[in-house]
Amino acid sequence: MKKYILGLNIGHHDTAAALIRDGELVMFVEQERISRHKMALGESPAEAIQECLNREGITMADVTAVSVGMDWKYRNQIYEMSETEKAKYTMYEDPDWFLPREIFGSCRPPVYSIRHHLSHAASACRLSGFRECAVLVTDNRGEDAAASLGVYRNGEISFFRQIGIQHSPGIFYNRAARYAGLYGKYREVGKFMGLSSYGRPVMKMPLSPSRDGRLFSGLENIDNEGIFASIGLRTEQLAAYFEENCFPYQAGNAEEVMSYANFAASAQHALESVILDFAAELREVTGMDSLAMAGGVALNCAANGKLADAGLFSHIFVPPFASDAGTAAGSAMELYYRLFGKSRADRPLKLAGLGCSYTDEETLQALGKYEDQVSFARHDPAALCRIVAKALSEGLIAGWVQGGFEAGPRALGNRSILADPRSRRSLIRLNQIKDREMWRPIAPSILEEDYSSYFEGDPEFRRFMNVAALVREDRRHVIPAAVHVDNTARPQTVSPDQPLYYGLLRAFREITGVPVLCNTSFNQRGEPLVNTPEDALNCFLSRGIDLLVIGSFVIQRKETA
């Protein structure tokens, strides 16, 4: 009989569900992809759970246990909040909220709370393929820690040092992004990271490495304050520090965002210094050659790139769902180990397409609703790749929908918008389609066997577009649309394990001699990645995308009279 664990991330943002079957991750669904509300702010994971169960053909009665990637009861006890404030969070302790009986019936498996940083760590260690490794979790905050340094050995994950929330690198970086006017409703810290490449790290920052855990030695000590109070105090301190010490001495003027470039570069450098020191300590203490990383800060691909270049570890793994959503998978993997003794997945995580997929028949049904707006043709895989590669080589922009949607925030060839990297015009058009700022970079996908001809560093680290790399000097003029101002890129290596996308890149290489495509997420501004064929068709028709590919179908707009 198959053994299932259902893992959940519940809370204010990034609600998600993951399904483990016999110790292997088989489904990962973020609630936002189903509800169509970006980050699923405050939403129950019920729809994501339902998708996981339905796709596997099971019910809640088949699930052995449920894991939650945060100990909400413990967290709510130690935060010393007012009753009014506490009421915002106590619902997350209630299974009736996240496993409503009116949806899932009276059969409710036992629910286990797994500590937040342990869940993050398990999402990396237990899916990395490493038998043992050093572990680094860095984020805004868990129950009582903002960074955890540890080791994965003999199936167990243990932390030898934890940094308190009073010294959170995540809080520092979020507040810095807010100062620059780039931290909005959806926590767009990636914009701030992109801006940092345009500046120089010339400003003194209040964050710096420290082996005693006091990362804000330049600010007033608040270690004796309660956790909840300290979060507010620290954010106030940081806001005051930035306005008093950092040009342009005023917060949030997004209209002149380039005035914050040196500030962004300085904040990014400070964060990188802390991450590199964490990594150096991990190497010294554990003596291990492999590192697994997770937590929201692990989505900072620039910092990850600096860490990879430092050469402290020969092998680095960052899962595609490093943010809080990934604790759904991590908590489930951790619980499976506790209940059944299997410490890691048999198959290391190399592909991110763990979400909902759709058959050609389902696509045809969707196309029937748009027959007055689109025309389409069905092709075998080889012909499909040739047709789309030729269109891309001629400067067209293509939406690309194949298999299950991606786990995590990056488009990795399942729900992508693709373009030719040989012209800077592709970057301009993609940013126009996405309604993005023109200074923001576009990432490349590359055939794994050609990686070293175009980029520095190890291709093994770069499956999920979360580790930056320097573009080789002699190739920068070849793929200008994929090169950022600091001559880096955020590459994704593509292997034959992803046959259709791999085939498309090969076909593009045959036509152009270049094994690279520009790849950005298939969505409109303020919306999550597209999920269904209908989502893709709506986005295609409302934006300036020239061509749409869903499964075996190449779709075009009908000419209007």
PDB file of N, CA, C and O in Angstrom, residues 448 451-452 456-463 493:
ATOM      1  N   GLU A 448      22.429  22.200 -21.278  1.00  0.00           N
ATOM      2  CA  GLU A 448      23.421  21.964 -20.238  1.00  0.00           C
ATOM      3  C   GLU A 448      24.807  21.672 -20.814  1.00  0.00           C
ATOM      4  O   GLU A 448      25.821  22.069 -20.232  1.00  0.00           O
ATOM      5  N   TYR A 451      26.710  24.951 -21.519  1.00  0.00           N
ATOM      6  CA  TYR A 451      26.779  25.949 -20.449  1.00  0.00           C
ATOM      7  C   TYR A 451      28.158  26.604 -20.367  1.00  0.00           C
ATOM      8  O   TYR A 451      28.293  27.835 -20.340  1.00  0.00           O
ATOM      9  N   SER A 452      29.215  25.799 -20.321  1.00  0.00           N
ATOM     10  CA  SER A 452      30.560  26.332 -20.064  1.00  0.00           C
ATOM     11  C   SER A 452      31.104  27.156 -21.218  1.00  0.00           C
ATOM     12  O   SER A 452      32.109  27.868 -21.060  1.00  0.00           O
ATOM     13  N   GLU A 456      30.477  31.315 -16.712  1.00  0.00           N
ATOM     14  CA  GLU A 456      31.465  30.837 -15.740  1.00  0.00           C
ATOM     15  C   GLU A 456      30.753  29.968 -14.693  1.00  0.00           C
ATOM     16  O   GLU A 456      29.545  30.055 -14.516  1.00  0.00           O
ATOM     17  N   GLY A 457      31.534  29.159 -13.987  1.00  0.00           N
ATOM     18  CA  GLY A 457      30.993  28.412 -12.857  1.00  0.00           C
ATOM     19  C   GLY A 457      30.467  27.043 -13.235  1.00  0.00           C
ATOM     20  O   GLY A 457      30.551  26.597 -14.384  1.00  0.00           O
ATOM     21  N   ASP A 458      29.901  26.388 -12.241  1.00  0.00           N
ATOM     22  CA  ASP A 458      29.460  24.998 -12.360  1.00  0.00           C
ATOM     23  C   ASP A 458      27.998  24.934 -12.792  1.00  0.00           C
ATOM     24  O   ASP A 458      27.131  25.497 -12.119  1.00  0.00           O
ATOM     25  N   PRO A 459      27.694  24.242 -13.888  1.00  0.00           N
ATOM     26  CA  PRO A 459      26.295  24.138 -14.322  1.00  0.00           C
ATOM     27  C   PRO A 459      25.419  23.359 -13.354  1.00  0.00           C
ATOM     28  O   PRO A 459      24.194  23.531 -13.342  1.00  0.00           O
ATOM     29  N   GLU A 460      26.016  22.520 -12.518  1.00  0.00           N
ATOM     30  CA  GLU A 460      25.245  21.707 -11.573  1.00  0.00           C
ATOM     31  C   GLU A 460      24.419  22.575 -10.633  1.00  0.00           C
ATOM     32  O   GLU A 460      23.332  22.191 -10.200  1.00  0.00           O
ATOM     33  N   PHE A 461      24.930  23.762 -10.284  1.00  0.00           N
ATOM     34  CA  PHE A 461      24.247  24.652  -9.340  1.00  0.00           C
ATOM     35  C   PHE A 461      23.073  25.398  -9.956  1.00  0.00           C
ATOM     36  O   PHE A 461      22.366  26.111  -9.243  1.00  0.00           O
ATOM     37  N   ARG A 462      22.877  25.277 -11.267  1.00  0.00           N
ATOM     38  CA  ARG A 462      22.058  26.270 -11.954  1.00  0.00           C
ATOM     39  C   ARG A 462      20.896  25.657 -12.732  1.00  0.00           C
ATOM     40  O   ARG A 462      20.591  26.077 -13.841  1.00  0.00           O
ATOM     41  N   ARG A 463      20.238  24.699 -12.129  1.00  0.00           N
ATOM     42  CA  ARG A 463      19.068  24.076 -12.770  1.00  0.00           C
ATOM     43  C   ARG A 463      17.807  24.922 -12.615  1.00  0.00           C
ATOM     44  O   ARG A 463      16.892  24.819 -13.416  1.00  0.00           O
ATOM     45  N   THR A 493      20.077  25.704 -16.654  1.00  0.00           N
ATOM     46  CA  THR A 493      20.565  24.643 -17.534  1.00  0.00           C
ATOM     47  C   THR A 493      19.424  23.680 -17.824  1.00  0.00           C
ATOM     48  O   THR A 493      18.637  23.342 -16.939  1.00  0.00           O
TER      49      THR A 493
END
